[in-house]
mmCIF file of C-alpha atoms and ligand atoms in Angstrom:
data_model
loop_
_atom_site.group_PDB
_atom_site.id
_atom_site.type_symbol
_atom_site.label_atom_id
_atom_site.label_comp_id
_atom_site.label_asym_id
_atom_site.label_seq_id
_atom_site.Cartn_x
_atom_site.Cartn_y
_atom_site.Cartn_z
ATOM 1 C CA MET O 11 0.058 -0.033 -0.081
ATOM 2 C CA LYS O 12 1.263 3.529 -0.785
ATOM 3 C CA LYS O 13 2.176 5.139 2.271
ATOM 4 C CA ASP O 14 -0.914 7.386 3.365
ATOM 5 C CA ARG O 15 -0.599 11.112 2.966
ATOM 6 C CA THR O 16 -2.167 13.236 5.809
ATOM 7 C CA ASP O 17 -2.441 17.005 5.509
ATOM 8 C CA GLY O 18 -2.886 19.756 8.442
ATOM 9 C CA ARG O 19 -6.682 19.871 8.231
ATOM 10 C CA GLY O 20 -7.290 16.287 8.973
ATOM 11 C CA ILE O 21 -7.486 14.965 5.721
ATOM 12 C CA VAL O 22 -6.307 11.476 5.006
ATOM 13 C CA SER O 23 -5.641 10.059 1.490
ATOM 14 C CA GLY O 24 -4.258 6.797 0.591
ATOM 15 C CA GLN O 25 -4.110 4.503 -2.144
ATOM 16 C CA ALA O 26 -5.310 0.857 -2.358
ATOM 17 C CA SER O 27 -3.206 -1.770 -4.294
ATOM 18 C CA SER O 28 -4.071 -5.591 -4.920
ATOM 19 C CA ASP O 29 -1.777 -7.227 -2.427
ATOM 20 C CA ASP O 30 -3.010 -5.439 0.224
ATOM 21 C CA ILE O 31 -5.381 -7.630 2.493
ATOM 22 C CA VAL O 32 -6.469 -4.886 4.967
ATOM 23 C CA CYS O 33 -5.955 -1.116 5.743
ATOM 24 C CA GLU O 34 -5.150 1.156 8.082
ATOM 25 C CA SER O 35 -6.753 -0.544 11.167
ATOM 26 C CA GLY O 36 -5.407 -3.710 10.478
ATOM 27 C CA ILE O 37 -8.485 -5.781 10.328
ATOM 28 C CA ARG O 38 -10.818 -3.860 7.879
ATOM 29 C CA PRO O 39 -11.081 -5.696 4.550
ATOM 30 C CA LEU O 40 -10.176 -3.731 1.532
ATOM 31 C CA PHE O 41 -12.023 -5.647 -1.329
ATOM 32 C CA LEU O 42 -15.634 -6.572 -1.511
ATOM 33 C CA LYS O 43 -14.768 -10.167 -1.491
ATOM 34 C CA ASP O 44 -13.359 -9.987 2.497
ATOM 35 C CA TYR O 45 -16.641 -7.961 3.203
ATOM 36 C CA ILE O 46 -18.775 -10.186 5.022
ATOM 37 C CA GLY O 47 -22.542 -9.537 4.987
ATOM 38 C CA GLN O 48 -24.894 -6.775 3.936
ATOM 39 C CA ASP O 49 -25.133 -9.202 0.841
ATOM 40 C CA ARG O 50 -27.886 -6.665 -0.999
ATOM 41 C CA ALA O 51 -25.644 -3.467 -0.577
ATOM 42 C CA LYS O 52 -22.453 -5.534 -1.983
ATOM 43 C CA GLU O 53 -24.294 -7.102 -4.635
ATOM 44 C CA ASN O 54 -25.669 -3.599 -5.872
ATOM 45 C CA LEU O 55 -22.244 -2.170 -5.214
ATOM 46 C CA LYS O 56 -20.312 -4.669 -7.263
ATOM 47 C CA ILE O 57 -22.556 -4.027 -10.083
ATOM 48 C CA PHE O 58 -22.350 -0.329 -10.072
ATOM 49 C CA ILE O 59 -18.754 -0.693 -9.743
ATOM 50 C CA ASP O 60 -18.011 -3.090 -12.532
ATOM 51 C CA ALA O 61 -20.175 -0.889 -14.890
ATOM 52 C CA ALA O 62 -18.969 2.304 -14.038
ATOM 53 C CA LEU O 63 -15.362 0.603 -14.649
ATOM 54 C CA LYS O 64 -16.222 -0.659 -17.828
ATOM 55 C CA ARG O 65 -17.604 2.601 -19.085
ATOM 56 C CA GLY O 66 -14.386 4.173 -17.703
ATOM 57 C CA GLU O 67 -16.393 6.819 -15.642
ATOM 58 C CA PRO O 68 -15.963 7.383 -11.598
ATOM 59 C CA LEU O 69 -18.604 5.672 -9.883
ATOM 60 C CA ASP O 70 -21.852 7.876 -9.133
ATOM 61 C CA HIS O 71 -22.052 9.490 -5.510
ATOM 62 C CA VAL O 72 -22.781 6.935 -3.064
ATOM 63 C CA LEU O 73 -24.604 7.507 0.245
ATOM 64 C CA LEU O 74 -24.091 4.891 3.000
ATOM 65 C CA SER O 75 -26.635 5.072 5.687
ATOM 66 C CA GLY O 76 -26.771 3.012 9.246
ATOM 67 C CA SER O 77 -26.353 2.634 12.747
ATOM 68 C CA ALA O 78 -22.654 3.296 14.250
ATOM 69 C CA GLY O 79 -20.019 0.591 13.638
ATOM 70 C CA LEU O 80 -21.897 -1.283 10.866
ATOM 71 C CA GLY O 81 -19.250 -0.749 8.133
ATOM 72 C CA LYS O 82 -19.820 2.344 6.530
ATOM 73 C CA THR O 83 -15.958 3.608 6.420
ATOM 74 C CA THR O 84 -15.083 0.199 5.682
ATOM 75 C CA LEU O 85 -17.211 0.149 2.444
ATOM 76 C CA ALA O 86 -16.036 3.689 1.605
ATOM 77 C CA GLY O 87 -12.492 2.174 1.677
ATOM 78 C CA ILE O 88 -13.602 -0.649 -0.338
ATOM 79 C CA ILE O 89 -15.148 1.656 -3.252
ATOM 80 C CA ALA O 90 -11.748 3.006 -3.371
ATOM 81 C CA GLY O 91 -9.990 -0.264 -3.475
ATOM 82 C CA GLU O 92 -12.222 -1.830 -6.052
ATOM 83 C CA THR O 93 -11.995 1.214 -8.201
ATOM 84 C CA GLY O 94 -8.162 1.676 -7.862
ATOM 85 C CA ARG O 95 -8.607 5.238 -6.635
ATOM 86 C CA ASP O 96 -7.076 7.570 -3.978
ATOM 87 C CA ILE O 97 -9.540 8.115 -1.066
ATOM 88 C CA ARG O 98 -9.666 11.369 0.807
ATOM 89 C CA THR O 99 -11.180 11.207 4.416
ATOM 90 C CA THR O 100 -12.992 13.979 6.562
ATOM 91 C CA SER O 101 -16.090 14.385 8.212
ATOM 92 C CA GLY O 102 -19.208 16.904 8.901
ATOM 93 C CA PRO O 103 -18.226 18.236 12.006
ATOM 94 C CA ALA O 104 -14.283 18.678 10.553
ATOM 95 C CA ILE O 105 -15.384 21.016 8.011
ATOM 96 C CA GLU O 106 -16.195 24.336 9.830
ATOM 97 C CA ARG O 107 -16.166 26.841 7.237
ATOM 98 C CA PRO O 108 -16.955 26.911 3.490
ATOM 99 C CA ILE O 109 -13.338 27.771 2.578
ATOM 100 C CA ASP O 110 -12.362 24.313 4.229
ATOM 101 C CA LEU O 111 -14.724 22.401 1.783
ATOM 102 C CA VAL O 112 -13.293 24.611 -1.394
ATOM 103 C CA ILE O 113 -9.663 23.673 -0.470
ATOM 104 C CA ILE O 114 -10.704 19.986 -0.199
ATOM 105 C CA LEU O 115 -12.494 19.908 -3.251
ATOM 106 C CA LYS O 116 -9.824 21.864 -5.441
ATOM 107 C CA GLY O 117 -6.939 19.482 -3.825
ATOM 108 C CA LEU O 118 -8.970 16.581 -5.526
ATOM 109 C CA HIS O 119 -7.618 14.494 -8.211
ATOM 110 C CA GLU O 120 -9.580 13.130 -11.268
ATOM 111 C CA GLY O 121 -11.503 10.146 -9.963
ATOM 112 C CA ASP O 122 -10.557 10.562 -6.393
ATOM 113 C CA VAL O 123 -12.976 9.137 -3.736
ATOM 114 C CA LEU O 124 -13.823 11.827 -1.240
ATOM 115 C CA PHE O 125 -15.356 10.331 2.122
ATOM 116 C CA ILE O 126 -17.450 12.795 4.344
ATOM 117 C CA ASP O 127 -18.282 10.848 7.524
ATOM 118 C CA GLU O 128 -21.507 12.190 9.746
ATOM 119 C CA ILE O 129 -22.476 13.945 6.492
ATOM 120 C CA HIS O 130 -25.705 15.081 7.901
ATOM 121 C CA ARG O 131 -23.531 17.341 10.465
ATOM 122 C CA LEU O 132 -22.220 19.486 7.670
ATOM 123 C CA ARG O 133 -23.737 23.202 8.346
ATOM 124 C CA ARG O 134 -25.969 24.469 5.466
ATOM 125 C CA PRO O 135 -23.908 26.875 3.756
ATOM 126 C CA ILE O 136 -21.111 24.574 3.424
ATOM 127 C CA GLU O 137 -23.232 21.866 2.175
ATOM 128 C CA GLU O 138 -24.922 24.072 -0.653
ATOM 129 C CA ILE O 139 -21.192 24.106 -2.054
ATOM 130 C CA LEU O 140 -21.632 20.716 -2.413
ATOM 131 C CA TYR O 141 -24.502 20.760 -4.790
ATOM 132 C CA SER O 142 -22.989 22.010 -7.818
ATOM 133 C CA ALA O 143 -19.627 20.305 -7.166
ATOM 134 C CA MET O 144 -21.690 16.835 -7.171
ATOM 135 C CA GLU O 145 -23.759 17.739 -9.887
ATOM 136 C CA ASP O 146 -21.523 19.441 -12.288
ATOM 137 C CA PHE O 147 -18.091 19.095 -10.715
ATOM 138 C CA MET O 148 -18.107 22.834 -10.733
ATOM 139 C CA LEU O 149 -17.608 25.110 -7.765
ATOM 140 C CA ASP O 150 -19.546 28.477 -7.620
ATOM 141 C CA ARG O 151 -17.940 31.182 -5.514
ATOM 142 C CA VAL O 152 -17.954 34.757 -5.307
ATOM 143 C CA ILE O 153 -15.044 36.929 -6.005
ATOM 144 C CA ASN O 154 -14.361 40.113 -4.527
ATOM 145 C CA LYS O 155 -16.853 42.012 -2.099
ATOM 146 C CA GLY O 156 -19.298 44.926 -2.364
ATOM 147 C CA VAL O 157 -19.871 46.460 -5.979
ATOM 148 C CA GLY O 158 -16.989 44.578 -7.395
ATOM 149 C CA ALA O 159 -18.588 41.179 -6.236
ATOM 150 C CA ARG O 160 -18.830 38.330 -9.348
ATOM 151 C CA PRO O 161 -19.733 35.158 -9.581
ATOM 152 C CA VAL O 162 -17.426 32.652 -10.709
ATOM 153 C CA ARG O 163 -17.463 28.964 -11.974
ATOM 154 C CA ILE O 164 -14.489 26.578 -11.416
ATOM 155 C CA ARG O 165 -14.106 23.123 -12.901
ATOM 156 C CA LEU O 166 -13.224 20.460 -10.491
ATOM 157 C CA PRO O 167 -11.888 16.903 -11.591
ATOM 158 C CA LYS O 168 -14.359 14.300 -11.584
ATOM 159 C CA PHE O 169 -14.635 12.497 -8.263
ATOM 160 C CA THR O 170 -17.119 10.192 -6.487
ATOM 161 C CA LEU O 171 -18.430 11.550 -3.309
ATOM 162 C CA VAL O 172 -19.281 8.860 -0.337
ATOM 163 C CA GLY O 173 -21.220 10.330 2.327
ATOM 164 C CA ALA O 174 -21.981 8.275 5.360
ATOM 165 C CA THR O 175 -24.842 9.377 7.924
ATOM 166 C CA THR O 176 -26.301 7.451 10.923
ATOM 167 C CA ARG O 177 -29.387 9.729 10.390
ATOM 168 C CA ILE O 178 -30.428 9.648 6.912
ATOM 169 C CA GLY O 179 -33.655 11.283 8.033
ATOM 170 C CA SER O 180 -31.621 14.563 9.057
ATOM 171 C CA LEU O 181 -29.899 14.993 5.614
ATOM 172 C CA SER O 182 -31.484 17.879 3.425
ATOM 173 C CA SER O 183 -33.630 16.614 0.305
ATOM 174 C CA PRO O 184 -31.290 18.582 -2.073
ATOM 175 C CA LEU O 185 -28.402 16.856 -0.880
ATOM 176 C CA ARG O 186 -29.936 13.258 -0.638
ATOM 177 C CA ALA O 187 -30.921 13.747 -4.241
ATOM 178 C CA ARG O 188 -27.457 14.474 -5.407
ATOM 179 C CA PHE O 189 -26.743 10.872 -4.624
ATOM 180 C CA GLY O 190 -27.148 8.457 -7.399
ATOM 181 C CA ILE O 191 -26.443 5.003 -5.125
ATOM 182 C CA ILE O 192 -28.105 5.060 -1.686
ATOM 183 C CA LEU O 193 -26.893 1.966 0.267
ATOM 184 C CA PRO O 194 -28.577 1.366 3.816
ATOM 185 C CA LEU O 195 -26.729 -0.887 6.127
ATOM 186 C CA SER O 196 -28.495 -3.189 8.619
ATOM 187 C CA PHE O 197 -27.423 -4.855 11.671
ATOM 188 C CA TYR O 198 -25.489 -8.398 11.225
ATOM 189 C CA ASP O 199 -27.112 -11.557 12.254
ATOM 190 C CA ASP O 200 -24.781 -13.850 14.456
ATOM 191 C CA ALA O 201 -23.667 -16.210 11.868
ATOM 192 C CA GLN O 202 -22.003 -13.360 10.013
ATOM 193 C CA LEU O 203 -20.849 -11.879 13.048
ATOM 194 C CA LYS O 204 -18.965 -15.189 13.686
ATOM 195 C CA ASP O 205 -17.398 -14.944 10.485
ATOM 196 C CA ILE O 206 -16.066 -11.555 11.138
ATOM 197 C CA VAL O 207 -14.853 -12.448 14.411
ATOM 198 C CA LEU O 208 -12.948 -15.785 12.853
ATOM 199 C CA ARG O 209 -11.468 -13.735 10.122
ATOM 200 C CA ALA O 210 -10.313 -10.885 12.389
ATOM 201 C CA ALA O 211 -9.077 -13.297 14.526
ATOM 202 C CA GLY O 212 -6.910 -14.928 11.705
ATOM 203 C CA ILE O 213 -5.518 -11.514 10.848
ATOM 204 C CA LEU O 214 -4.375 -10.927 14.518
ATOM 205 C CA GLN O 215 -3.156 -14.383 14.742
ATOM 206 C CA VAL O 216 -5.025 -15.247 17.743
ATOM 207 C CA ARG O 217 -6.243 -18.857 18.767
ATOM 208 C CA ILE O 218 -9.945 -19.015 19.100
ATOM 209 C CA SER O 219 -12.739 -21.868 18.968
ATOM 210 C CA GLU O 220 -15.842 -21.799 16.637
ATOM 211 C CA ASP O 221 -17.913 -21.750 19.709
ATOM 212 C CA ALA O 222 -16.075 -18.846 21.254
ATOM 213 C CA ALA O 223 -16.697 -17.021 17.924
ATOM 214 C CA LEU O 224 -20.271 -17.286 17.882
ATOM 215 C CA GLU O 225 -20.445 -16.234 21.615
ATOM 216 C CA ILE O 226 -18.729 -13.483 21.079
ATOM 217 C CA ALA O 227 -20.910 -12.668 18.135
ATOM 218 C CA SER O 228 -24.089 -13.082 19.705
ATOM 219 C CA ARG O 229 -23.063 -10.505 22.131
ATOM 220 C CA SER O 230 -22.155 -7.680 19.796
ATOM 221 C CA ARG O 231 -25.065 -6.096 19.205
ATOM 222 C CA GLY O 232 -25.375 -7.055 15.599
ATOM 223 C CA THR O 233 -22.194 -4.885 14.655
ATOM 224 C CA PRO O 234 -19.013 -5.764 13.513
ATOM 225 C CA ARG O 235 -17.042 -2.663 15.444
ATOM 226 C CA ILE O 236 -18.115 -4.149 18.684
ATOM 227 C CA ALA O 237 -17.422 -7.638 17.692
ATOM 228 C CA ASN O 238 -13.854 -6.620 16.876
ATOM 229 C CA ARG O 239 -13.351 -4.501 19.963
ATOM 230 C CA MET O 240 -14.526 -7.435 22.184
ATOM 231 C CA LEU O 241 -12.302 -9.789 20.589
ATOM 232 C CA ARG O 242 -9.153 -7.594 21.182
ATOM 233 C CA ARG O 243 -10.303 -7.129 24.841
ATOM 234 C CA ILE O 244 -11.231 -11.196 25.467
ATOM 235 C CA ARG O 245 -7.679 -11.708 23.491
ATOM 236 C CA ASP O 246 -6.218 -9.687 26.683
ATOM 237 C CA PHE O 247 -7.964 -12.085 29.228
ATOM 238 C CA ALA O 248 -6.853 -14.956 26.979
ATOM 239 C CA ASP O 249 -3.322 -13.977 26.908
ATOM 240 C CA ILE O 250 -3.172 -13.601 30.640
ATOM 241 C CA LYS O 251 -5.444 -16.514 31.823
ATOM 242 C CA ASN O 252 -5.553 -19.128 29.191
ATOM 243 C CA GLY O 253 -2.254 -19.285 27.240
ATOM 244 C CA GLY O 254 -3.871 -17.053 24.444
ATOM 245 C CA VAL O 255 -6.263 -19.305 23.372
ATOM 246 C CA ILE O 256 -9.775 -18.002 23.360
ATOM 247 C CA ASP O 257 -12.422 -20.941 24.138
ATOM 248 C CA SER O 258 -15.982 -20.536 25.075
ATOM 249 C CA GLU O 259 -15.186 -20.514 28.760
ATOM 250 C CA THR O 260 -12.586 -17.972 28.579
ATOM 251 C CA ALA O 261 -14.726 -15.831 26.289
ATOM 252 C CA ARG O 262 -17.734 -15.885 28.718
ATOM 253 C CA ASP O 263 -15.829 -15.294 31.619
ATOM 254 C CA ALA O 264 -13.993 -12.236 30.045
ATOM 255 C CA MET O 265 -17.660 -10.903 29.092
ATOM 256 C CA LYS O 266 -18.467 -11.440 32.561
ATOM 257 C CA SER O 267 -15.647 -9.319 33.638
ATOM 258 C CA LEU O 268 -16.155 -6.827 31.099
ATOM 259 C CA ALA O 269 -19.925 -6.648 32.417
ATOM 260 C CA VAL O 270 -21.479 -7.446 28.920
ATOM 261 C CA ASP O 271 -24.433 -9.845 29.499
ATOM 262 C CA ARG O 272 -26.051 -12.545 27.139
ATOM 263 C CA ASN O 273 -27.889 -9.849 25.273
ATOM 264 C CA GLY O 274 -24.484 -7.768 24.626
ATOM 265 C CA LEU O 275 -26.082 -4.876 26.842
ATOM 266 C CA ASP O 276 -23.509 -3.225 29.047
ATOM 267 C CA SER O 277 -23.940 -1.180 32.282
ATOM 268 C CA VAL O 278 -25.106 2.039 30.444
ATOM 269 C CA ASP O 279 -27.718 0.087 28.814
ATOM 270 C CA ARG O 280 -28.961 -1.246 31.886
ATOM 271 C CA ALA O 281 -28.891 2.028 33.393
ATOM 272 C CA ILE O 282 -31.194 3.378 30.380
ATOM 273 C CA LEU O 283 -33.852 0.582 30.926
ATOM 274 C CA GLU O 284 -33.814 1.129 34.688
ATOM 275 C CA SER O 285 -34.059 4.705 34.754
ATOM 276 C CA MET O 286 -37.127 4.258 32.343
ATOM 277 C CA ALA O 287 -38.656 1.619 34.458
ATOM 278 C CA PHE O 288 -38.053 3.358 38.023
ATOM 279 C CA ARG O 289 -37.452 7.130 37.328
ATOM 280 C CA PHE O 290 -39.815 7.471 34.771
ATOM 281 C CA ARG O 291 -42.065 4.692 35.965
ATOM 282 C CA GLY O 292 -42.669 3.220 32.384
ATOM 283 C CA ARG O 293 -44.215 6.280 31.292
ATOM 284 C CA PRO O 294 -42.654 8.251 28.362
ATOM 285 C CA ALA O 295 -39.882 10.157 28.672
ATOM 286 C CA SER O 296 -37.727 12.377 26.497
ATOM 287 C CA LEU O 297 -34.173 11.772 25.420
ATOM 288 C CA ASP O 298 -32.745 14.707 27.267
ATOM 289 C CA SER O 299 -34.146 13.377 30.410
ATOM 290 C CA ILE O 300 -33.368 9.887 30.001
ATOM 291 C CA ALA O 301 -29.818 11.232 29.074
ATOM 292 C CA ALA O 302 -29.664 13.428 32.149
ATOM 293 C CA ALA O 303 -30.632 10.568 34.393
ATOM 294 C CA VAL O 304 -27.952 8.194 33.176
ATOM 295 C CA SER O 305 -25.200 10.863 32.912
ATOM 296 C CA GLU O 306 -24.584 10.351 29.071
ATOM 297 C CA GLU O 307 -24.899 12.721 26.163
ATOM 298 C CA PRO O 308 -27.889 12.647 24.566
ATOM 299 C CA GLU O 309 -26.526 12.065 21.215
ATOM 300 C CA ASN O 310 -24.503 9.231 22.564
ATOM 301 C CA ILE O 311 -27.803 7.491 23.986
ATOM 302 C CA GLU O 312 -29.256 8.080 20.338
ATOM 303 C CA GLU O 313 -26.807 7.243 18.388
ATOM 304 C CA VAL O 314 -24.909 4.250 20.351
ATOM 305 C CA TYR O 315 -27.419 2.611 22.685
ATOM 306 C CA GLU O 316 -30.953 3.533 21.422
ATOM 307 C CA PRO O 317 -30.769 1.770 17.978
ATOM 308 C CA TYR O 318 -29.682 -1.912 19.628
ATOM 309 C CA LEU O 319 -32.427 -1.277 22.120
ATOM 310 C CA LEU O 320 -34.972 -0.561 19.660
ATOM 311 C CA LYS O 321 -33.889 -3.349 17.354
ATOM 312 C CA LEU O 322 -34.309 -6.047 20.659
ATOM 313 C CA GLY O 323 -37.785 -4.629 21.020
ATOM 314 C CA PHE O 324 -36.858 -3.436 24.248
ATOM 315 C CA ILE O 325 -37.760 0.393 23.852
ATOM 316 C CA GLU O 326 -39.942 2.334 21.209
ATOM 317 C CA LYS O 327 -40.230 5.740 20.070
ATOM 318 C CA THR O 328 -43.569 7.362 20.605
ATOM 319 C CA SER O 329 -44.621 10.933 19.523
ATOM 320 C CA ARG O 330 -44.590 11.629 23.832
ATOM 321 C CA GLY O 331 -41.163 10.160 23.833
ATOM 322 C CA ARG O 332 -39.192 6.775 24.476
ATOM 323 C CA GLN O 333 -41.132 4.214 26.151
ATOM 324 C CA LEU O 334 -40.021 0.755 27.547
ATOM 325 C CA LEU O 335 -42.003 -2.398 25.958
ATOM 326 C CA PRO O 336 -42.923 -5.770 27.811
ATOM 327 C CA ALA O 337 -39.578 -7.450 26.812
ATOM 328 C CA ALA O 338 -37.803 -4.822 28.795
ATOM 329 C CA TYR O 339 -39.474 -5.943 31.723
ATOM 330 C CA ASP O 340 -38.806 -9.595 31.335
ATOM 331 C CA TYR O 341 -35.088 -8.691 31.060
ATOM 332 C CA LEU O 342 -35.205 -6.339 34.233
ATOM 333 C CA GLY O 343 -37.144 -9.163 35.882
ATOM 334 C CA ILE O 344 -39.871 -6.581 36.454
ATOM 335 C CA ASP O 345 -43.788 -6.950 37.039
ATOM 336 C CA CYS O 346 -44.881 -4.069 35.326
ATOM 337 C CA GLY O 347 -47.861 -4.126 36.947
ATOM 338 C CA SER O 348 -46.189 -3.431 40.181
ATOM 339 C CA LEU O 349 -44.669 -0.161 39.284
HETATM 340 N N1 ADE N 412 -14.544 -5.921 9.904
HETATM 341 C C1 ADE N 412 -15.531 -4.930 10.194
HETATM 342 N N2 ADE N 412 -16.680 -5.173 9.299
HETATM 343 C C2 ADE N 412 -16.477 -6.232 8.512
HETATM 344 C C3 ADE N 412 -17.176 -6.965 7.341
HETATM 345 N N3 ADE N 412 -18.400 -6.623 7.103
HETATM 346 N N4 ADE N 412 -16.737 -7.987 7.100
HETATM 347 C C4 ADE N 412 -15.264 -8.344 7.365
HETATM 348 N N5 ADE N 412 -14.479 -7.648 8.321
HETATM 349 C C5 ADE N 412 -15.311 -6.541 8.897
#
């Protein structure tokens, strides 16, 4: 792999080559064949990439949506890997002023992949610069001020914008409409996560049994990032306590020490559910009041904890706030009639 170039504005660029197995984090797949799960997104993406390559054109702009940790950044890297292009990476919050985006766009080369993570957090005046850049590969700027002000159009190289968002509903319609390809990512099932754990263990040269990989998978909230993080932590326990081997007993003991339960819920999840049951007595509660009750940021609750609690059917969002569902009372061992 060509060495990554990092500039002073937090933009990282690099290029994939065919003999790369993994990219920066060490275990991220760089090519579609190594990417496990998300079959529909993968199959469609392969067609779109092959068609673009066949026509000798850059791939149309791609919007990846889904909860944190499902592999949006990995897929952006794969798009660059599969098309043999450089990737330049930034994020919505990192682009503070319009000029920051102008500099990024002017620095692109023909065919580059520009990855903007958390694209829903771009401010409107900055986002508006993207409209003509995405549509016509043109930068509309006004030069001079006052009576001498005049609009200019600057041609940009053809590039592929890959945007990632955990909140597709927060994206403005004009921005969303400029993506030709929209790929929603969903939670992974246990079998897929097990394969992801085994693949990562192979790369990290960790000895792990199939049962232990499944045990980790089933407690990873449908999320590869969590599965891989848990693997690394359990490897620490295995190195110290079991000669480096992760069997199911070592995995279970380690997860007990990490306070991760059979559902993959941790102490914060439990605090959320308990505050909803006891403090709010099962009545609908606002995100802000739940966040205050458990001393977490509302955004953190919304992006990290809530999606999986919703998926488990433990809570629901109603027009009056978040509410506990019967499955959560069962989980907490509470008779809801007793509240
Ligand atoms: N690592 C993280 N996400 C992955 C995926 N979907 N497939 C393989 N390895 C991964």
